[in-house]
Amino acid sequence: MFEAFLLLIMLVLSAFFSGSETALTSLSRARTESLLAERRLGAKTLHRMKSNLNRTLVIILIGNNLVNTGSAALATVVATEHFGHLGPGLAVGAITLLLLVFGEITPKTYASRYAIVVALVAAKPLEVLGKLLFPLVWALEKLIHWMHSLTSPPKDPSVTESELIALAAHGTQEGSIEAGEHLMIRRIFDFTTLRASDIMVHRHQIFSLDGNRRIGDALNEIIAGSHYRIPLHSGNPEEINHVITLQTVLSEVAQGNLDKALKEAGSDPLFVPPNQPVDSLLDVLKADKERLMVVVNEFGGLLGIFTLEDILEELVGDIYDDNEAPKGDQALLMKFGGNELVVDGTTELRVLEAYFGQELAGKPYDSANLWIITHLERIPVAGECLVLEGLEVKIERASRRRIHEVRIRRPQSAALGPKAAETAEQTTTPKE
């Protein structure tokens, strides 16, 4: 009876060592570090064991071989006592089957499915066993190190780009990573291969104006186009030489400079070849977010244009910001006249600041929506009127989630410049 109990203990230990080996080797170092960051019980010990995996495997294999050899010897002795000369043969067959099913297949299958749980539970006992068997473990570890030194180390990286993409796809299937996050990971890896010609707006799709035109004459077209950056040419749309922003136009209007030429208020674009790597231009555009990139061929001919938003869209998808409105939504600047603006809630504060000639509380790239909600600490309802920083604000359209249309007016006592105040009210058609 005692021998049977001892044999059972050895089978359990064999299962423990086999399962521990599978769990510890299947866990990646990154997963181990994430468990450590989550402060899971046993994560520190697991991290130590994973840091020296060769030593850990030596401990496991010593323990596994000891219990397997011991169980085989015990089974042989017991079988010989009961079956005589037939005992050794019966013992070998029986113990092989038991070890195969209960000492190898079953625990390894379980450990592969529940690797994290098994690894966290097994780490501490294995560390204690390593200390008890230190002389033997140390000697075998040195032997293995010497044998490894006879061959050159592998040159393959431990983690490749394709493996990370595959992991992201697997995480999406399991639900731990959202589809949008998986797509963004793929875009990040593809980003370094992008060239200017891959993201540019083709020359046939470019909205541009003659830079010699007066601001007052071009105002209707600028507002109707709902583009934030407008390329400028000198009579030939194929030869872009300046760029002007809606913010600059509104600022000039506020100062009464309606007779000023567009190009005089504009700035110079940056010309790049079509094969220019996009990632090399990212720092330039981050430093000057208003910059327009003009893609030209070897003869200086226009191929297309792009901005910082076009680069960011390659990473995060479509951005409905400066130079376009979402399909079916209204243009950002819907009405303009004298000392009043009617804008979409997503219009940036810098546009309002340029028109009214004053700084508003918030960042230039904050939206009118955020500006109003921050002051009120709630989402207003349609028809609500309020005064913010000296400006009269009326909510024209709003939902439970955001402001869709807002009318902003400066009181007559603090009206704009003389020419701007005389400008007739102009409207734009919603951009489809």
PDB file of C-alpha atoms in Angstrom, residues 212-220 249 253 257-263:
ATOM      1  CA  ASN A 212      -2.832  87.818 -57.340  1.00  0.00           C
ATOM      2  CA  ARG A 213      -6.538  88.022 -56.473  1.00  0.00           C
ATOM      3  CA  ARG A 214      -7.694  90.310 -53.696  1.00  0.00           C
ATOM      4  CA  ILE A 215      -8.844  88.715 -50.440  1.00  0.00           C
ATOM      5  CA  GLY A 216     -12.237  90.389 -50.703  1.00  0.00           C
ATOM      6  CA  ASP A 217     -12.804  89.059 -54.219  1.00  0.00           C
ATOM      7  CA  ALA A 218     -11.851  85.482 -53.306  1.00  0.00           C
ATOM      8  CA  LEU A 219     -13.666  85.379 -49.970  1.00  0.00           C
ATOM      9  CA  ASN A 220     -16.804  83.682 -51.306  1.00  0.00           C
ATOM     10  CA  VAL A 249      -7.773  85.030 -44.393  1.00  0.00           C
ATOM     11  CA  VAL A 253     -10.602  90.362 -43.027  1.00  0.00           C
ATOM     12  CA  ASN A 257      -7.322  94.157 -45.519  1.00  0.00           C
ATOM     13  CA  LEU A 258      -9.827  93.094 -48.177  1.00  0.00           C
ATOM     14  CA  ASP A 259      -7.782  94.682 -50.998  1.00  0.00           C
ATOM     15  CA  LYS A 260      -4.634  92.775 -50.071  1.00  0.00           C
ATOM     16  CA  ALA A 261      -3.430  90.118 -52.541  1.00  0.00           C
ATOM     17  CA  LEU A 262      -3.731  86.525 -51.350  1.00  0.00           C
ATOM     18  CA  LYS A 263      -0.056  85.798 -52.010  1.00  0.00           C
TER      19      LYS A 263
END
